[in-house]
Coordinates of N, CA, C and O in Angstrom, one line a residue:
X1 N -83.0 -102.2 -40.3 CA -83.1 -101.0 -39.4 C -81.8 -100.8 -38.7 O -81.3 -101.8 -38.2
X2 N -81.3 -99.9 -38.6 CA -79.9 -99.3 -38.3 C -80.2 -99.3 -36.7 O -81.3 -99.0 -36.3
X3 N -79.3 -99.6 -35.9 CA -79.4 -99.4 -34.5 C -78.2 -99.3 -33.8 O -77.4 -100.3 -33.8
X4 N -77.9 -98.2 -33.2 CA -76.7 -97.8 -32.2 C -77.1 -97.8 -30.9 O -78.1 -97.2 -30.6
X5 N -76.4 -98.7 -29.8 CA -77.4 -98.8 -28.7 C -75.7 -99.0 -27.7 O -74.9 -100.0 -27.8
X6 N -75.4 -97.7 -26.7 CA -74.4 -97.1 -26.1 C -74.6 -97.7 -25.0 O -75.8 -97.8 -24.7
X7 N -73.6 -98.3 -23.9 CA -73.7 -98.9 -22.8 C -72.4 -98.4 -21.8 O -71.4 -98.0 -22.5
X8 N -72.3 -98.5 -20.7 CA -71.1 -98.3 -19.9 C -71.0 -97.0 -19.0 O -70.2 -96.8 -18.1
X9 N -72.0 -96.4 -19.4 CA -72.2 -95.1 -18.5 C -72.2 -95.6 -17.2 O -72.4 -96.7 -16.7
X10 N -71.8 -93.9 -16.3 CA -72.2 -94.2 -14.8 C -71.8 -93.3 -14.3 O -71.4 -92.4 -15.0
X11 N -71.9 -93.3 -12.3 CA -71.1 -92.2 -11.9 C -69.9 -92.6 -11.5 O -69.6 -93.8 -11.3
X12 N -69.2 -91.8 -11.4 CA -67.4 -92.3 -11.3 C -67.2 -90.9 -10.7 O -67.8 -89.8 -10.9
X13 N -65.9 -91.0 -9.6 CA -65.1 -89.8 -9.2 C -64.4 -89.3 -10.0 O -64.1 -90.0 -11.0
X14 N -64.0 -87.9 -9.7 CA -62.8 -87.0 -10.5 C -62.0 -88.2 -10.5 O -62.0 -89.1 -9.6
X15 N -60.9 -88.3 -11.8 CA -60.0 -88.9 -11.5 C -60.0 -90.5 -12.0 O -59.0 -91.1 -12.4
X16 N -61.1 -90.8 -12.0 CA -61.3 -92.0 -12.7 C -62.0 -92.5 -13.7 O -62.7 -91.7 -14.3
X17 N -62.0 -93.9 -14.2 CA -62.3 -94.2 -15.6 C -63.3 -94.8 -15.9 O -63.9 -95.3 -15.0
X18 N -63.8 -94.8 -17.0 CA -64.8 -95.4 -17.9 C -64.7 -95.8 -18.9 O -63.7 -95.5 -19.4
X19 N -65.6 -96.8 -19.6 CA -65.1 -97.5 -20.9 C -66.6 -97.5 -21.6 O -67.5 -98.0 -20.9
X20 N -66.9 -97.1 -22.6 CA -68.6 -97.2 -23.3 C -67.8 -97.4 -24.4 O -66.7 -97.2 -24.8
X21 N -69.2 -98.2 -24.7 CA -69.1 -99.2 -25.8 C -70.7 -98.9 -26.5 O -71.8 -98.5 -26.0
X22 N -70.2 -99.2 -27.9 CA -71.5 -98.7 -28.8 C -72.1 -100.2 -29.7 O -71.5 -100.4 -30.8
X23 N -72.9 -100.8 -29.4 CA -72.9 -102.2 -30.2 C -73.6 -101.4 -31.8 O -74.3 -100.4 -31.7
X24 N -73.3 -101.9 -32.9 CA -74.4 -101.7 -33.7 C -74.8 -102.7 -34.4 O -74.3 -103.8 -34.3
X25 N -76.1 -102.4 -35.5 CA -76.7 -103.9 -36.0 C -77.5 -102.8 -37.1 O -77.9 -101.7 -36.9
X26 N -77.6 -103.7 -38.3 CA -78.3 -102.9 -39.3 C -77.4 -102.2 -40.1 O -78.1 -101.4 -40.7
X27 N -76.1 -102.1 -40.6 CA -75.2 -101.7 -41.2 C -74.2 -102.2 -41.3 O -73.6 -102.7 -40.4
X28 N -73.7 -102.1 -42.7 CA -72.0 -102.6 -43.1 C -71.3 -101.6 -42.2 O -71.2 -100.4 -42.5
X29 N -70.6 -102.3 -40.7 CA -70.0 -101.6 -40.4 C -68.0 -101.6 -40.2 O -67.1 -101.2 -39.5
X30 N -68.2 -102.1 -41.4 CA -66.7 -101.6 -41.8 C -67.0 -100.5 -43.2 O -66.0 -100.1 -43.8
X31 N -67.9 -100.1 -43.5 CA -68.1 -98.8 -44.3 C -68.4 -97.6 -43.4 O -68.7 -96.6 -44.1
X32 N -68.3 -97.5 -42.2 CA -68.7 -96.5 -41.4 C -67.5 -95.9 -40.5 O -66.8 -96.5 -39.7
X33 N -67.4 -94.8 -40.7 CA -66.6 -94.1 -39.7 C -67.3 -93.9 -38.2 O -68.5 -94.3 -38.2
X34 N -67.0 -93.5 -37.2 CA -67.9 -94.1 -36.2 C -66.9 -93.2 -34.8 O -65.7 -93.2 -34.5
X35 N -68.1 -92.2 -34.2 CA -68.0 -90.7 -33.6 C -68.6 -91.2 -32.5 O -69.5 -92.0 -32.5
X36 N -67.8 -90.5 -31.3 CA -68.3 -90.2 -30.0 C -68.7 -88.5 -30.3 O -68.1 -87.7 -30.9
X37 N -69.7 -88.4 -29.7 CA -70.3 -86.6 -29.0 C -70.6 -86.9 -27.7 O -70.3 -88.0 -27.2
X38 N -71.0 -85.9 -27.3 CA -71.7 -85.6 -25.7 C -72.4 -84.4 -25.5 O -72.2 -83.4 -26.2
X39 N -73.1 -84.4 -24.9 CA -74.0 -83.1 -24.6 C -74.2 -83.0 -22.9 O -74.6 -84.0 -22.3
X40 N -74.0 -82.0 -22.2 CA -74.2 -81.6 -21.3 C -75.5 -80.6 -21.0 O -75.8 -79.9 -22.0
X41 N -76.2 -80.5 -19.8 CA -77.1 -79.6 -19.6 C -76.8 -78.7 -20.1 O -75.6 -78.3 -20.2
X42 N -78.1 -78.0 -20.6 CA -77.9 -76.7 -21.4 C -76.8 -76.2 -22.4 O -76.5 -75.1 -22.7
X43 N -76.4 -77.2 -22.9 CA -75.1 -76.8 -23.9 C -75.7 -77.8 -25.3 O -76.5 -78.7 -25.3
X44 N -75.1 -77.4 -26.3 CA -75.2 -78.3 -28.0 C -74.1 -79.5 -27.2 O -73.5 -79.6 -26.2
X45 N -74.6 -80.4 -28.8 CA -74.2 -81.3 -28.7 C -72.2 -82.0 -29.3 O -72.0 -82.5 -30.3
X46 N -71.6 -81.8 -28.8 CA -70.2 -81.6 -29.2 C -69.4 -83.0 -29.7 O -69.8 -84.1 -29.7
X47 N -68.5 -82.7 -30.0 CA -68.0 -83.8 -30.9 C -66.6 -84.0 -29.8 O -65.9 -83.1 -29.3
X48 N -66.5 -85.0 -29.7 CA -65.5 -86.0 -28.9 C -64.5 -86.6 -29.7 O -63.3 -86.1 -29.8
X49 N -64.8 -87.2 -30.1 CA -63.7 -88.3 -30.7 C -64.3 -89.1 -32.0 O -65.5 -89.2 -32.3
X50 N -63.1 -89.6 -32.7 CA -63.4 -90.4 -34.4 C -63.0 -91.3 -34.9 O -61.8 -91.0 -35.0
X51 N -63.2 -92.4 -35.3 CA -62.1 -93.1 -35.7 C -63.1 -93.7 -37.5 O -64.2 -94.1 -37.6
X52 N -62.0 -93.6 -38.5 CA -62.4 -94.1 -39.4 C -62.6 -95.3 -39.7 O -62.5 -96.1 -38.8
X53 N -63.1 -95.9 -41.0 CA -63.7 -97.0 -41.3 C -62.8 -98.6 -41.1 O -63.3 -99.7 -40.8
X54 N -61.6 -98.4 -41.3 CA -60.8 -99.5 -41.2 C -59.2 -99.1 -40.0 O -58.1 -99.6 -40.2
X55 N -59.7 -98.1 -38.8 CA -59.2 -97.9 -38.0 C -57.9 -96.6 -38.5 O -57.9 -95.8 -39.4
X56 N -57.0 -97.0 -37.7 CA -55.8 -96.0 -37.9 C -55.8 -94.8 -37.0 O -55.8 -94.7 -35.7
X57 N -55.6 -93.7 -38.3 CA -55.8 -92.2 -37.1 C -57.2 -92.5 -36.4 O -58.2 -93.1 -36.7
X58 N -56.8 -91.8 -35.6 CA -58.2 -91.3 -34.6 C -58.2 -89.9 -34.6 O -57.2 -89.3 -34.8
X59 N -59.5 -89.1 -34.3 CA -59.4 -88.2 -33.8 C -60.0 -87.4 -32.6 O -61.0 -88.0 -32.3
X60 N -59.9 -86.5 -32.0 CA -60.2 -86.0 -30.9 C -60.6 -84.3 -30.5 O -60.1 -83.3 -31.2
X61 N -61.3 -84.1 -29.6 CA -61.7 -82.9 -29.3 C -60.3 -82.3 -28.3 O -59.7 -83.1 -27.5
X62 N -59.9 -81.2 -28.5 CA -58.6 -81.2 -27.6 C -59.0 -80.6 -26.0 O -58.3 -80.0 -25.2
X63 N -60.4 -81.1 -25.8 CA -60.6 -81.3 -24.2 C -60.4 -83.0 -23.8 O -60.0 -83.4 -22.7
X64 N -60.6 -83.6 -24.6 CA -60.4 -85.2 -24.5 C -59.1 -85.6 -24.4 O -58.6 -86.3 -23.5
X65 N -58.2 -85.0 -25.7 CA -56.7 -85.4 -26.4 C -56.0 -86.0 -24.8 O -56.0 -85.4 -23.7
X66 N -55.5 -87.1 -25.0 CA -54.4 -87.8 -23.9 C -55.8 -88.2 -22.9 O -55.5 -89.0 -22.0
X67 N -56.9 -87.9 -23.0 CA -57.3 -88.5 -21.8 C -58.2 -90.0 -22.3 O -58.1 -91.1 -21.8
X68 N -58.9 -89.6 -23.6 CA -59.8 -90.4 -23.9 C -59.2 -91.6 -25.4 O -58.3 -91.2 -26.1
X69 N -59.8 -92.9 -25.6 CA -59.2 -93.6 -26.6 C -60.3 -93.8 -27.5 O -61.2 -94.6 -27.0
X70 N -60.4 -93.3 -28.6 CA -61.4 -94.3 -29.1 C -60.9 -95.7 -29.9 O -60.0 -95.7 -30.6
X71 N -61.7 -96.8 -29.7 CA -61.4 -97.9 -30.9 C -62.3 -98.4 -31.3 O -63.4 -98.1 -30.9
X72 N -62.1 -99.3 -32.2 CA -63.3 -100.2 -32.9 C -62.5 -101.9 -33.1 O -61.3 -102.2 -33.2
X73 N -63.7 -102.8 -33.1 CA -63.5 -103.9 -33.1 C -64.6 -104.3 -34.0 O -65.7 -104.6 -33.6
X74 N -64.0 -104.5 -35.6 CA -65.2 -104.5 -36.4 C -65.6 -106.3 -36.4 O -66.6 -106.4 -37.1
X75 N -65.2 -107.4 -36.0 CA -65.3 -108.3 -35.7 C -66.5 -108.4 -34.9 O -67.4 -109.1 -35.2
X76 N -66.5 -107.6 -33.5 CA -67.8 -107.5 -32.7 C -68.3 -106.4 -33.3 O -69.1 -106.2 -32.3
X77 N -68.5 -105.6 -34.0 CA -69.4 -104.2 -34.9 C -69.7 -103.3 -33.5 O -70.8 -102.8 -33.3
X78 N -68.4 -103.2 -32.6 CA -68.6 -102.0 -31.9 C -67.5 -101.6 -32.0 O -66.5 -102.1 -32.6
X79 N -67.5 -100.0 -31.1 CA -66.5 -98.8 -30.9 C -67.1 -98.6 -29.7 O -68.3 -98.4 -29.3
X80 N -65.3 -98.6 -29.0 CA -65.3 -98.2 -27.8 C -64.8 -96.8 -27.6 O -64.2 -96.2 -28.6
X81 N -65.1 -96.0 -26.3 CA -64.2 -95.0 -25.7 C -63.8 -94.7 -24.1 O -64.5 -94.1 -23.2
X82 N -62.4 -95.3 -24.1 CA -62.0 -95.5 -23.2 C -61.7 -94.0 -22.2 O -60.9 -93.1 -22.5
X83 N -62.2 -94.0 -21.4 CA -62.2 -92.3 -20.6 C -61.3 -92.4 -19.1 O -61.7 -92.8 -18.0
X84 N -60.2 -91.8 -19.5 CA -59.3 -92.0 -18.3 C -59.3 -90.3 -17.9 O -59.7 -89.3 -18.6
X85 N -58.5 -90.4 -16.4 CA -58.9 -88.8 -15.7 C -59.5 -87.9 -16.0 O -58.9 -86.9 -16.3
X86 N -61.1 -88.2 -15.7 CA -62.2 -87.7 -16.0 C -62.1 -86.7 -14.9 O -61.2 -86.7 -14.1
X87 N -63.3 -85.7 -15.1 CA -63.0 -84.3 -14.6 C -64.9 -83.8 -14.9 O -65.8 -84.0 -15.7
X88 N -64.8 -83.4 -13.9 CA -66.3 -83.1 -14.0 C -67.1 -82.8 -14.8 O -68.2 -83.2 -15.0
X89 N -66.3 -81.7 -15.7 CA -66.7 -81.4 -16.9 C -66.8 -82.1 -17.6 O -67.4 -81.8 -18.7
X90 N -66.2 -83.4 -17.3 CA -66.7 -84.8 -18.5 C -68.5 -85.0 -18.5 O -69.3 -85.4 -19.4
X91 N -68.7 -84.5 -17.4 CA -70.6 -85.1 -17.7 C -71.2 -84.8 -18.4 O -71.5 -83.6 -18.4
X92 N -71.7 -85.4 -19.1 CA -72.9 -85.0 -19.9 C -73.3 -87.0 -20.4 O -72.9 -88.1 -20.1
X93 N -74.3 -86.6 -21.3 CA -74.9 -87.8 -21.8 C -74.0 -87.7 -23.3 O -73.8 -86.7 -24.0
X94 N -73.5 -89.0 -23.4 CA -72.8 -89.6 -24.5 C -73.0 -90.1 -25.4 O -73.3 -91.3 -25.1
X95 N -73.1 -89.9 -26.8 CA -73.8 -90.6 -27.9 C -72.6 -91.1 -29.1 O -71.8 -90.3 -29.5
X96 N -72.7 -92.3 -29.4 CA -72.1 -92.9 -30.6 C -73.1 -92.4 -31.7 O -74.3 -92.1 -31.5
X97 N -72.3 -92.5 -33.1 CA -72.8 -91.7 -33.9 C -72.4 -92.4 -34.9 O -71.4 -93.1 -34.5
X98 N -72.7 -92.8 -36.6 CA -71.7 -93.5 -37.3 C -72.2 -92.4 -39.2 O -73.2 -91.9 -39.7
X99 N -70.8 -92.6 -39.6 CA -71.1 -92.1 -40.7 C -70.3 -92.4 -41.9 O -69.1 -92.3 -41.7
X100 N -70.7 -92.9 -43.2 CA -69.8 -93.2 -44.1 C -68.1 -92.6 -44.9 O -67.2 -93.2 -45.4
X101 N -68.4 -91.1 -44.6 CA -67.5 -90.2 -45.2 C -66.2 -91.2 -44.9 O -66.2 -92.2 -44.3
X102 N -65.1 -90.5 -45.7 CA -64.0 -91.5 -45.1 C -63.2 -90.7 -44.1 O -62.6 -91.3 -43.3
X103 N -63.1 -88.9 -44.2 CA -62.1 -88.5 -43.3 C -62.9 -88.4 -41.8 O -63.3 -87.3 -41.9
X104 N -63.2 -88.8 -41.0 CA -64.3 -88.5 -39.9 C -64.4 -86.9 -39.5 O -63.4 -86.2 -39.3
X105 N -65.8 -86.3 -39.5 CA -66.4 -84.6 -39.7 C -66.2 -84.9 -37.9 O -66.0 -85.9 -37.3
X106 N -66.3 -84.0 -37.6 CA -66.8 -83.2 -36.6 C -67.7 -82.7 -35.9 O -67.5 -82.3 -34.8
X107 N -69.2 -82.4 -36.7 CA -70.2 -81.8 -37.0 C -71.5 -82.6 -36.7 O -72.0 -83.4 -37.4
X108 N -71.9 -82.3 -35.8 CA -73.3 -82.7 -36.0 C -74.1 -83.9 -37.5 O -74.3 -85.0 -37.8
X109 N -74.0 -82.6 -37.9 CA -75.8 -82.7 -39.2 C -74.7 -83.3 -39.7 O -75.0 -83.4 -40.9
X110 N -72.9 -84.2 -39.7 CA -72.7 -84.7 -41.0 C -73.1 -86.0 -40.4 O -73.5 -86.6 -41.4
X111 N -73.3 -86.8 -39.5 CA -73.5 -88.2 -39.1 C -74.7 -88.7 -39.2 O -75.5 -88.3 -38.4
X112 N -75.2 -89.8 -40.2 CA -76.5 -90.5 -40.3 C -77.1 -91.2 -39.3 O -78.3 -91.5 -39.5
X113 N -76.5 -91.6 -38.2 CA -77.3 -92.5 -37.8 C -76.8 -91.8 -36.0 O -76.0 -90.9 -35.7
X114 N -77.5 -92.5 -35.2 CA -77.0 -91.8 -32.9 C -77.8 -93.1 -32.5 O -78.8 -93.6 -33.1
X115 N -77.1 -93.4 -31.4 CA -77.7 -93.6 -30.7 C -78.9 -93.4 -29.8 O -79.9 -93.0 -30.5
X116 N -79.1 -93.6 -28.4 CA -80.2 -93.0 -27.5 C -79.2 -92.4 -26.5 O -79.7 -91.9 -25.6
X117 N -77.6 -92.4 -26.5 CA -77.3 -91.8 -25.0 C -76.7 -93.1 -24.1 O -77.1 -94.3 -24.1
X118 N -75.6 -92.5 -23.5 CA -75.3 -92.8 -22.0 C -75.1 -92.3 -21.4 O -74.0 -91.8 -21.7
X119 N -75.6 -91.9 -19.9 CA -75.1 -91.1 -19.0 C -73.9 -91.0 -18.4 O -73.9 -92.0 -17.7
X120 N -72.7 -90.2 -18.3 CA -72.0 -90.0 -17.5 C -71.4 -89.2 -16.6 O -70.9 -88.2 -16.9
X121 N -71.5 -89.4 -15.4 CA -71.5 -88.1 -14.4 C -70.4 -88.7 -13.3 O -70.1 -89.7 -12.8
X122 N -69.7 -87.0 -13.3 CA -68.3 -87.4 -12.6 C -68.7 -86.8 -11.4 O -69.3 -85.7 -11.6
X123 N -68.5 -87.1 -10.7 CA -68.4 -86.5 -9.3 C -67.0 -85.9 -8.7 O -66.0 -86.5 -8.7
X124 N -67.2 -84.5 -8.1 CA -65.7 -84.0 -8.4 C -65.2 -83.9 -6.2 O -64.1 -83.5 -5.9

């Protein structure tokens, strides 16, 4: 059984940082490309950040670009995302996501497997 289980959330002021972290278990996770989204009240679910199966490029939503890092440490079978000068509009609930393709999508319906969420709320 595949399991993505997101940790690190919280509240933080404008201005400052966060680090979540996605453990997983149940998958070859050096075959997985492996996605941050977020979703905020009343809005879809949007795509954050990417990083492919054996690292390298990353990629990003260009409300994140220069603020946020994603990485992976396939030794411990997580991906992190490091969230520096956060901004209110950072809140929403956070989900790691993982998916085999090799170029990392963007999209929703392309990722197999989510987490449950972590909350993050910036206080401005």
């Amino acid at each position: 059984q595949v399991r993505l289980v997101e940790s690190g959330g919280g509240l933080v002021q404008a201005g400052g940082s966060l680090r979540l972290s996605c453990a997983s278990s149940g998958l070859t996770f050096t075959r997985y490309t492996m996605g941050w989204f977020r979703q905020a009240p009343g809005k879809e679910r949007e795509f954050v950040a990417a990083i492919p199966w054996l690292g390298g490029r990353t990629y990003y939503a260009d409300s994140v670009q220069g603020r946020f890092t994603i990485s992976r440490d396939n030794s411990k079978v997580t991906v992190y995302l490091q969230m520096n000068n956060l901004k209110s509009e950072d809140t929403a609930v956070y989900y790691c996501a993982a998916d085999t393709v090799v170029v990392p999508p963007r999209e929703v319906r392309e990722y197999d497997y989510w987490g449950q969420g972590t909350q993050v709320t910036v206080s401005s």
